[in-house]
XYZ file of C-alpha atoms in Angstrom:
652
model
C -31.548 -0.506 -23.816
C -32.887 -3.056 -26.297
C -29.938 -5.318 -25.527
C -30.601 -5.119 -21.776
C -34.284 -5.973 -22.314
C -33.311 -9.028 -24.349
C -31.039 -10.160 -21.549
C -33.871 -9.589 -19.076
C -36.185 -11.768 -21.179
C -33.556 -14.492 -21.251
C -33.003 -14.347 -17.494
C -36.737 -14.494 -16.786
C -36.844 -17.839 -18.514
C -34.444 -19.198 -15.877
C -36.031 -21.014 -12.972
C -34.517 -18.868 -10.203
C -35.300 -15.147 -10.249
C -32.441 -13.220 -8.692
C -31.689 -9.602 -7.834
C -28.236 -8.327 -6.851
C -27.021 -5.366 -4.837
C -23.397 -4.608 -5.643
C -21.442 -2.348 -3.278
C -18.619 -0.421 -4.933
C -15.897 1.791 -3.469
C -12.814 3.353 -4.958
C -11.000 6.298 -3.425
C -10.370 7.805 -6.863
C -13.907 7.230 -8.126
C -12.784 4.655 -10.683
C -14.759 1.563 -11.593
C -12.013 -0.702 -12.891
C -12.459 -3.037 -15.833
C -12.597 -6.074 -13.532
C -15.768 -4.625 -11.948
C -17.452 -4.168 -15.321
C -16.501 -7.711 -16.350
C -17.847 -9.159 -13.102
C -21.160 -7.326 -13.521
C -21.483 -8.486 -17.128
C -20.954 -12.121 -16.130
C -23.289 -11.783 -13.150
C -25.997 -10.541 -15.521
C -26.334 -14.040 -16.970
C -27.790 -15.227 -13.635
C -29.434 -12.115 -12.260
C -32.554 -10.347 -13.431
C -31.831 -6.989 -11.845
C -28.578 -5.390 -10.665
C -28.434 -2.380 -8.354
C -24.976 -0.835 -7.923
C -24.331 1.352 -4.897
C -21.204 3.515 -5.136
C -19.802 4.701 -1.833
C -18.480 8.005 -3.122
C -18.639 9.822 -6.440
C -17.550 8.190 -9.680
C -15.637 9.680 -12.567
C -17.774 10.439 -15.597
C -16.350 7.553 -17.622
C -16.824 5.108 -14.740
C -20.381 6.289 -14.209
C -21.176 5.664 -17.873
C -19.589 2.190 -17.765
C -21.433 1.192 -14.576
C -24.791 2.425 -15.831
C -24.365 0.326 -18.965
C -23.773 -2.762 -16.787
C -26.586 -2.431 -14.268
C -30.236 -1.458 -13.939
C -29.842 1.200 -11.274
C -26.868 3.187 -9.964
C -27.022 4.838 -6.568
C -24.240 7.208 -5.528
C -23.975 7.943 -1.831
C -21.585 9.423 0.691
C -18.748 7.066 1.638
C -19.941 6.139 5.114
C -20.742 2.739 6.575
C -18.493 0.708 4.269
C -20.057 -1.994 2.067
C -22.571 -2.839 4.831
C -24.432 0.424 4.477
C -24.004 0.201 0.735
C -26.010 -3.034 0.885
C -28.596 -1.368 3.119
C -28.919 1.573 0.711
C -29.550 -0.784 -2.202
C -32.058 -2.861 -0.229
C -33.936 0.254 0.883
C -34.001 1.593 -2.685
C -35.523 -1.632 -4.028
C -37.925 -1.959 -1.088
C -38.849 -5.082 0.841
C -42.122 -5.517 -1.041
C -40.289 -5.571 -4.378
C -37.620 -7.892 -2.969
C -40.295 -10.416 -2.055
C -40.971 -10.924 -5.772
C -37.567 -12.561 -6.181
C -36.347 -16.017 -5.253
C -32.875 -14.851 -4.250
C -31.099 -11.639 -3.283
C -27.327 -11.508 -3.810
C -25.241 -9.056 -1.808
C -21.730 -8.729 -3.236
C -18.948 -6.178 -3.457
C -15.848 -5.237 -5.411
C -13.261 -6.924 -3.146
C -12.914 -9.923 -5.487
C -11.882 -10.572 -9.070
C -13.944 -12.946 -11.144
C -15.525 -15.013 -12.317
C -12.292 -16.949 -12.830
C -14.403 -19.947 -13.798
C -18.032 -19.878 -14.977
C -20.485 -18.701 -12.322
C -22.734 -21.523 -13.532
C -20.598 -24.042 -11.660
C -21.124 -22.324 -8.312
C -24.787 -21.469 -8.875
C -25.609 -24.996 -10.041
C -23.910 -26.533 -7.015
C -25.616 -24.206 -4.547
C -29.031 -24.732 -6.122
C -28.674 -28.371 -5.047
C -28.042 -27.332 -1.434
C -31.058 -27.157 0.869
C -30.509 -23.913 2.790
C -32.063 -20.509 3.470
C -28.965 -18.472 2.627
C -25.507 -19.233 1.285
C -22.183 -17.610 0.591
C -19.331 -18.054 -1.808
C -17.028 -18.696 1.169
C -17.052 -19.023 4.948
C -14.730 -18.075 7.789
C -14.468 -20.561 10.662
C -14.829 -19.737 14.351
C -11.722 -18.313 16.021
C -10.903 -18.385 19.731
C -9.982 -15.919 21.033
C -11.542 -13.347 18.778
C -8.501 -11.801 17.013
C -10.104 -8.359 17.153
C -10.805 -8.338 20.895
C -8.450 -10.920 22.373
C -11.349 -12.543 24.209
C -14.389 -14.689 23.426
C -15.105 -16.082 19.984
C -15.267 -14.790 16.459
C -18.281 -16.769 15.191
C -18.196 -18.919 12.089
C -19.697 -16.800 9.339
C -20.220 -16.374 5.622
C -17.887 -13.705 4.257
C -19.697 -10.519 3.288
C -18.286 -10.204 -0.242
C -20.868 -12.630 -1.700
C -23.996 -13.781 0.162
C -27.258 -15.021 -1.377
C -30.528 -14.859 0.618
C -33.347 -17.134 -0.459
C -37.088 -16.602 -0.539
C -38.084 -17.822 2.945
C -35.559 -15.607 4.713
C -35.879 -12.783 2.190
C -39.620 -12.425 2.892
C -39.284 -12.760 6.656
C -39.944 -10.021 9.162
C -36.604 -10.905 10.764
C -34.680 -9.988 7.599
C -36.420 -6.619 7.343
C -35.883 -5.893 11.030
C -32.173 -6.708 10.765
C -31.591 -4.019 8.146
C -33.910 -1.503 9.803
C -31.878 -1.809 13.023
C -28.438 -1.933 11.415
C -26.004 -0.032 13.688
C -23.681 2.719 12.527
C -20.488 1.359 10.964
C -17.563 3.734 11.474
C -14.492 1.531 11.018
C -13.351 -1.557 9.140
C -13.413 -3.493 12.416
C -16.983 -2.281 13.029
C -17.950 -3.731 9.648
C -16.613 -7.123 10.740
C -17.693 -7.101 14.380
C -21.140 -5.540 13.946
C -22.186 -7.118 10.649
C -20.008 -9.608 8.790
C -19.250 -11.877 11.745
C -22.763 -11.507 13.189
C -25.059 -11.822 10.169
C -24.708 -15.598 9.828
C -24.989 -16.290 13.565
C -27.965 -13.963 13.926
C -30.036 -15.805 11.350
C -28.889 -19.340 12.152
C -29.820 -18.653 15.785
C -33.288 -17.812 14.463
C -33.444 -21.214 12.785
C -32.389 -20.361 9.236
C -29.828 -22.680 7.620
C -26.652 -21.550 5.875
C -24.229 -23.177 3.428
C -20.870 -22.146 1.946
C -19.449 -23.007 -1.462
C -15.927 -22.897 0.002
C -16.063 -24.552 3.430
C -13.143 -24.058 5.872
C -13.592 -27.604 7.198
C -12.412 -28.956 3.839
C -9.234 -26.884 3.722
C -7.818 -26.873 7.233
C -7.611 -23.109 7.719
C -9.987 -20.531 9.135
C -10.311 -18.529 5.889
C -9.543 -20.673 2.813
C -10.681 -18.066 0.256
C -7.680 -16.038 1.430
C -5.257 -18.438 3.098
C -5.723 -21.376 0.703
C -6.108 -19.183 -2.361
C -4.136 -21.600 -4.542
C -6.116 -24.667 -3.447
C -9.482 -22.962 -3.912
C -8.521 -21.977 -7.447
C -7.407 -25.538 -8.177
C -10.947 -26.484 -7.108
C -12.322 -23.862 -9.545
C -13.526 -21.300 -7.005
C -14.725 -18.435 -9.236
C -13.573 -15.542 -7.021
C -10.104 -14.285 -6.094
C -9.758 -11.865 -3.206
C -7.949 -8.634 -4.016
C -6.327 -8.453 -0.590
C -3.566 -11.088 -1.098
C -1.956 -8.794 -3.664
C -1.501 -5.803 -1.350
C -1.725 -7.237 2.186
C 1.279 -7.115 4.535
C 3.667 -9.864 3.336
C 4.377 -10.661 6.991
C 0.875 -12.136 7.212
C 1.210 -14.082 3.961
C 4.512 -15.459 5.215
C 3.076 -16.491 8.581
C 0.036 -18.189 7.035
C 1.845 -19.857 4.130
C -0.323 -18.088 1.538
C 0.894 -19.038 -1.945
C -0.424 -16.360 -4.301
C 2.271 -17.053 -6.948
C 1.038 -20.646 -7.228
C -2.543 -19.422 -7.518
C -1.541 -17.163 -10.415
C 0.283 -20.020 -12.153
C -2.802 -22.233 -11.813
C -4.968 -19.460 -13.234
C -2.724 -19.101 -16.270
C -2.956 -22.846 -16.898
C -6.636 -23.521 -16.186
C -8.659 -20.327 -16.571
C -9.455 -18.075 -19.505
C -9.868 -15.075 -17.186
C -7.919 -12.082 -18.471
C -5.243 -11.508 -15.807
C -4.698 -8.009 -17.174
C -7.955 -7.098 -15.422
C -6.205 -7.916 -12.147
C -2.931 -6.179 -12.911
C -4.543 -2.958 -14.105
C -6.319 -2.696 -10.758
C -3.586 -3.781 -8.354
C -0.941 -1.628 -10.007
C -3.045 1.439 -9.354
C -3.905 0.576 -5.761
C -0.985 -1.367 -4.224
C 2.293 -0.528 -2.565
C 4.833 -1.816 -5.046
C 7.092 -3.674 -2.591
C 4.114 -5.584 -1.132
C 2.796 -6.406 -4.606
C 6.157 -7.578 -5.939
C 6.678 -9.710 -2.833
C 3.213 -11.255 -2.606
C 2.988 -12.027 -6.318
C 6.700 -12.974 -6.544
C 7.429 -10.659 -9.454
C 10.930 -11.975 -9.908
C 12.330 -14.135 -12.682
C 15.481 -16.213 -12.266
C 16.249 -16.777 -15.923
C 18.443 -19.531 -17.392
C 21.514 -18.820 -19.467
C 20.034 -20.763 -22.404
C 16.869 -19.638 -24.125
C 13.840 -21.309 -22.547
C 11.778 -21.127 -25.732
C 12.471 -23.297 -28.714
C 15.423 -21.954 -30.637
C 13.278 -21.577 -33.736
C 10.680 -19.452 -31.933
C 10.245 -16.041 -33.599
C 12.176 -13.121 -32.153
C 10.001 -10.162 -33.118
C 10.905 -7.812 -30.282
C 10.410 -4.543 -32.111
C 13.038 -1.823 -32.256
C 15.682 -2.095 -29.528
C 18.280 0.378 -28.302
C 21.116 0.424 -25.811
C 21.485 3.827 -24.135
C 24.816 4.053 -22.340
C 26.527 6.916 -20.537
C 30.231 6.361 -21.249
C 32.188 8.512 -18.823
C 34.993 5.979 -18.369
C 35.932 4.956 -21.900
C 38.230 2.212 -20.608
C 35.057 0.313 -19.694
C 33.540 0.526 -23.176
C 34.837 -2.867 -24.322
C 33.412 -4.485 -21.192
C 30.025 -2.909 -21.914
C 30.121 -3.962 -25.574
C 31.045 -7.537 -24.706
C 27.777 -7.751 -22.773
C 25.577 -5.871 -25.259
C 26.904 -8.335 -27.811
C 24.646 -10.850 -26.072
C 21.594 -9.034 -27.431
C 20.411 -11.586 -30.035
C 18.912 -9.088 -32.494
C 20.260 -5.916 -34.152
C 20.071 -2.819 -31.943
C 20.941 0.867 -31.966
C 23.747 2.009 -29.666
C 23.123 5.481 -28.249
C 25.907 6.900 -26.108
C 26.503 10.045 -24.114
C 29.857 11.289 -22.858
C 31.464 14.519 -21.677
C 34.249 15.439 -24.141
C 34.803 15.505 -27.918
C 37.827 13.242 -27.488
C 35.762 10.562 -25.786
C 33.039 10.938 -28.428
C 35.566 10.231 -31.190
C 36.941 7.221 -29.320
C 33.451 5.775 -28.786
C 32.489 6.265 -32.442
C 35.692 4.596 -33.622
C 35.141 1.603 -31.357
C 31.537 1.200 -32.464
C 32.192 1.731 -36.190
C 32.414 -1.935 -37.117
C 30.757 -3.538 -34.096
C 28.634 -6.564 -35.119
C 24.970 -6.392 -34.169
C 24.910 -2.589 -33.947
C 22.669 -0.973 -36.562
C 22.909 2.740 -35.852
C 25.331 4.681 -33.662
C 24.470 7.981 -31.994
C 26.985 9.658 -29.676
C 26.201 12.934 -27.918
C 28.225 15.181 -25.642
C 26.367 16.284 -22.524
C 26.119 20.029 -22.056
C 27.030 19.988 -18.375
C 28.518 17.515 -15.961
C 25.622 17.571 -13.510
C 23.478 14.551 -12.644
C 25.803 12.067 -14.377
C 23.949 9.151 -16.019
C 20.488 10.307 -14.909
C 20.687 13.768 -16.481
C 22.260 12.352 -19.626
C 19.296 10.002 -20.008
C 16.451 12.369 -19.214
C 17.913 15.530 -20.777
C 20.434 14.598 -23.482
C 18.415 11.662 -24.865
C 14.925 12.962 -24.142
C 14.048 13.584 -27.804
C 14.923 9.981 -28.729
C 12.902 8.359 -25.937
C 9.872 10.583 -25.357
C 8.063 9.064 -28.343
C 7.526 5.470 -29.447
C 10.436 5.050 -31.854
C 11.949 2.350 -29.588
C 9.992 -0.558 -28.153
C 12.602 -1.592 -25.606
C 15.745 0.020 -24.208
C 18.620 -1.263 -22.098
C 20.058 1.518 -19.939
C 23.737 1.149 -18.973
C 26.632 3.268 -17.791
C 30.313 2.861 -16.955
C 30.070 2.436 -13.199
C 33.238 2.508 -11.115
C 32.105 3.986 -7.748
C 35.615 5.206 -6.826
C 34.302 6.387 -3.453
C 34.129 2.791 -2.168
C 36.533 -0.126 -2.011
C 37.129 -1.670 -5.447
C 35.841 -5.113 -4.450
C 32.536 -3.577 -3.369
C 32.126 -1.415 -6.455
C 32.989 -4.330 -8.757
C 30.440 -6.545 -6.992
C 27.761 -3.862 -7.463
C 28.716 -3.479 -11.134
C 28.496 -7.232 -11.782
C 25.175 -7.355 -9.919
C 23.729 -4.978 -12.490
C 25.437 -5.990 -15.720
C 25.190 -9.767 -15.300
C 21.549 -9.649 -14.219
C 20.730 -7.631 -17.332
C 22.950 -9.153 -20.050
C 24.603 -12.312 -18.746
C 24.543 -14.502 -21.894
C 22.913 -14.486 -25.303
C 20.345 -17.060 -24.182
C 19.695 -15.097 -20.999
C 18.988 -11.907 -22.945
C 16.701 -13.900 -25.237
C 14.727 -14.834 -22.127
C 14.564 -11.207 -20.980
C 13.260 -10.117 -24.368
C 10.801 -13.025 -24.474
C 9.506 -11.936 -21.067
C 8.752 -8.433 -22.348
C 7.262 -9.829 -25.567
C 4.968 -12.296 -23.798
C 3.933 -9.950 -20.971
C 2.845 -6.568 -22.353
C 2.286 -5.209 -18.839
C 5.953 -5.631 -17.892
C 7.360 -2.139 -18.310
C 10.595 -2.343 -16.361
C 13.113 -5.088 -15.570
C 15.672 -4.411 -12.847
C 18.130 -6.403 -10.770
C 16.833 -6.781 -7.206
C 18.055 -4.445 -4.491
C 21.777 -4.815 -3.992
C 22.389 -5.889 -0.398
C 25.755 -7.662 -0.295
C 28.230 -5.161 1.174
C 25.672 -2.328 1.005
C 23.331 -1.203 3.859
C 20.243 -0.972 1.680
C 17.857 -3.510 3.235
C 15.174 -1.572 5.090
C 16.968 1.756 4.624
C 17.255 2.358 0.877
C 15.213 5.552 0.902
C 18.126 7.123 2.812
C 17.428 10.887 2.562
C 15.548 10.745 -0.741
C 11.909 10.125 0.117
C 10.730 13.733 0.728
C 12.216 14.811 -2.602
C 10.758 11.717 -4.329
C 7.285 12.633 -3.071
C 7.769 16.245 -4.168
C 8.944 15.151 -7.631
C 6.044 12.699 -7.942
C 3.609 15.551 -7.345
C 5.439 17.616 -9.965
C 5.055 14.791 -12.515
C 1.501 13.900 -11.447
C 2.568 10.379 -10.447
C -0.197 9.087 -8.179
C 0.824 5.823 -6.559
C 1.593 4.729 -3.012
C 5.224 4.694 -1.941
C 6.657 1.848 0.093
C 7.679 2.552 3.668
C 11.197 1.158 3.952
C 12.885 -0.193 0.834
C 11.580 1.182 -2.458
C 11.415 -0.995 -5.529
C 14.061 0.742 -7.607
C 16.611 0.476 -10.380
C 19.478 0.630 -7.898
C 22.631 1.653 -9.732
C 20.422 2.948 -12.589
C 20.921 0.116 -15.057
C 17.728 -1.504 -16.318
C 15.591 -2.655 -19.252
C 12.499 -0.520 -19.926
C 9.718 0.342 -22.308
C 10.017 4.107 -22.972
C 6.259 4.548 -22.714
C 6.402 3.166 -19.146
C 8.564 6.155 -18.166
C 6.744 8.676 -20.332
C 5.978 11.083 -17.469
C 9.660 11.389 -16.555
C 10.734 11.874 -20.174
C 7.991 14.398 -20.934
C 9.148 16.774 -18.217
C 11.743 19.232 -19.485
C 14.432 18.900 -16.852
C 17.146 21.536 -16.553
C 20.803 20.891 -15.831
C 20.505 23.122 -12.790
C 17.902 20.723 -11.347
C 20.749 18.285 -10.700
C 23.497 18.674 -8.119
C 26.806 20.064 -9.301
C 29.886 17.876 -8.934
C 31.156 16.576 -6.620
C 27.880 16.756 -4.663
C 26.285 13.668 -6.210
C 24.531 12.881 -2.929
C 21.318 11.452 -1.510
C 18.505 13.948 -1.713
C 19.735 15.192 -5.078
C 17.601 14.742 -8.185
C 19.759 11.935 -9.648
C 19.206 9.694 -6.605
C 15.568 10.757 -6.462
C 14.896 9.694 -10.059
C 16.708 6.423 -9.376
C 14.017 5.669 -6.769
C 11.125 7.092 -8.783
C 11.556 5.075 -11.982
C 9.626 1.957 -10.877
C 6.788 4.070 -9.458
C 6.532 6.020 -12.704
C 6.127 2.693 -14.500
C 3.519 1.617 -11.942
C 1.623 4.876 -12.434
C 1.659 4.223 -16.188
C 0.077 0.793 -15.608
C 3.180 -1.386 -15.916
C 4.716 -3.942 -13.587
C 8.348 -3.958 -12.544
C 9.979 -7.353 -12.809
C 13.120 -8.231 -10.873
C 15.416 -10.386 -13.000
C 18.451 -12.464 -12.038
C 20.771 -14.938 -13.656
C 21.299 -18.217 -11.815
C 24.731 -17.604 -10.277
C 23.769 -14.126 -9.081
C 20.580 -15.554 -7.567
C 22.583 -18.224 -5.733
C 25.038 -15.692 -4.302
C 22.355 -13.184 -3.310
C 19.994 -15.736 -1.785
C 22.591 -17.555 0.310
C 23.992 -14.298 1.687
C 20.487 -12.995 2.351
C 19.564 -16.227 4.129
C 22.699 -15.997 6.259
C 21.991 -12.399 7.267
C 18.365 -13.122 8.141
C 19.178 -16.238 10.168
C 21.967 -14.360 11.959
C 19.567 -11.638 13.009
C 16.929 -14.214 13.967
C 19.420 -16.166 16.069
C 19.878 -13.102 18.279
C 16.136 -12.986 19.031
C 14.422 -15.036 21.755
C 12.007 -16.572 19.217
C 12.138 -17.608 15.575
C 8.605 -16.361 14.923
C 8.961 -13.617 12.315
C 5.801 -11.611 13.127
C 6.787 -11.576 16.793
C 10.332 -10.502 15.896
C 8.876 -7.631 13.865
C 6.674 -6.618 16.776
C 9.553 -6.769 19.261
C 11.825 -4.652 17.086
C 8.986 -2.237 16.346
C 8.512 -1.657 20.072
C 12.261 -1.110 20.453
C 12.178 1.421 17.623
C 9.250 3.276 19.212
C 11.235 3.489 22.456
C 14.132 5.121 20.623
C 16.440 2.079 20.441
C 17.541 2.405 24.094
C 20.841 0.538 24.660
C 23.030 2.068 27.398
C 26.191 0.292 26.252
C 25.990 1.933 22.829
C 25.723 5.516 24.032
C 28.614 7.796 23.052
C 31.153 8.466 25.878
C 29.850 11.949 26.711
C 26.301 10.694 27.066
C 27.370 7.614 29.040
C 29.010 9.815 31.661
C 25.827 11.785 32.137
C 23.626 10.516 34.958
C 20.632 12.102 33.281
C 21.184 10.152 30.072
C 21.673 6.869 31.922
C 18.522 7.444 33.938
C 16.618 8.220 30.751
C 17.896 5.060 29.089
C 16.977 2.954 32.122
C 13.510 4.453 32.116
C 13.130 3.735 28.402
C 14.342 0.176 28.900
C 11.815 -0.294 31.657
C 8.989 0.983 29.450
C 10.161 -1.196 26.573
C 10.382 -4.251 28.824
C 6.854 -3.668 30.124
C 5.490 -3.103 26.601
C 7.098 -6.296 25.341
C 5.815 -8.338 28.276
C 2.273 -7.018 27.873
C 2.291 -7.632 24.133
C 3.777 -11.098 24.530
C 1.233 -12.028 27.205
C -1.562 -10.967 24.853
C -0.245 -12.419 21.586
C 1.601 -15.552 22.702
C 0.670 -16.557 26.273
C 2.483 -19.898 26.033
C 5.724 -18.263 24.949
C 5.251 -15.644 27.690
C 5.165 -18.364 30.351
C 8.372 -19.865 28.969
C 10.177 -16.523 28.911
C 8.802 -15.167 32.195
C 11.749 -16.456 34.315
C 14.135 -14.755 31.886
C 12.290 -11.449 32.199
C 12.469 -11.695 35.989
C 16.192 -12.448 35.908
C 16.875 -9.513 33.581
C 14.806 -7.181 35.750
C 16.900 -7.882 38.874
C 19.560 -5.262 39.637
């Protein structure tokens, strides 16, 4: 308490006396480190801080928050941040508020300060206004939430400062006394955020914004121009760009990866504060897409050749079922630029002897361990998580490369070989390439897993890679107490089960004592079985442990994958009436909801049934009407262009 009093004495010597109400919400009752840091930095400019938690806090979070504020109020999670602000204001009282020069209302939807708060406060102190915000949102016509009228220009609700004249006014008190019930996120915008600024400017009070949309050319620069605002040293970074639908970021040209690069170069803000929060709260596919968590690494080491190579203790763990592939595997592990242990599993004593003989004088290999699996169930997944559990459940290895002799005899050889190269080359392509992989882990302690991106050439994985595994993945996650959100369509995964990893990132999987009977018996190595489930759970286990998953590619694999992906996407787009991606998604979503009605693609028996044809025609009619209504609402100009086509199609 003595330390807080000293800070209070220091703040009182500052010309402007400020009080802050901070609205906090977390579904798990956790006050992340970024919140504590923000409050500590805010303290330098604020005399009193009141934190309002919408919902209960964990004991540790409650202790941390209380140490960073003057008063903590815990309330039921109703009314969103708006009623959190009201609760704090009511607790302080309007008479007590009148003793201050400025009231700051802010919430936990931003990281910061990325740059010293002093820069923003000093600038805004020079502005002659009655209230100000860190950022503003310009007027939009029509209102995107109603489709009609206007969304007024307004200060965004995550950081607004109210000055003495307005703070002491009867109008300000009346506004909060008459605040309507807020039941939804849209209510919070429509009934408060978008109205607060207009309400008080209509009464004659003047408002200013530190980040002004007029200077950036978009309606919401704190979100849409996130990279440009950071270049201009805006101290706050919205959380939403990390987990928002990538379709929106694509449509608006939002460049979060550039913003993160600028931060690394110009700010001393600890980015780990961001990653620890977003990893716990984001869907992994959205996060990896929005933040571009992919590295296309060169075949030569990017760092100076004399740079130290202290990577810790490294192991290769390989399941060698096909011993005729061992030399191919060893040729690639020979690219590991530091000594490593080679740990192998196989299924017969004869193969064990062959592996040991081959590895006996292999350069670069320090120690050799070869084990025979007890049962041939689960293949490479069971061998890793059962046979090698004792070697990987502790911290004896800092980094492991997981490999196996993949042949996929169930598919055409050209396809299986392409899949094999996709994994092996993106993990171990050249000595310089592997140096870069190891440097990435060394320089980024939060990277826990490095995998090739989803294989899509010759495989129907894009948008469908859960196959039949998701229910069992969710069940297994509950068993292991893995508490993260799963992606809807294409999980981030170590497809083919070859990857680099930190053992501690997968601790929850290794700690569980799996049984051989948990895995499908041969030859039923199928989707829905535990082996395929763990394949899709690995990245989410790392996320749950607080680690990022990085996709890695060598240059020639990136070229092949990108050009084929571009071809497939443009081919699909060329079959649509518009090149607008959000509209394409909406159109196909409506088709999916209608049950994909296409009469020509019905099986012969169904096509001969009048009932089925009538049902399809009815579905097509409903789909056509839904598309027309949506198009008229979302893109009236395009609707007018396409209207003659709709009429022609509708004619018998």
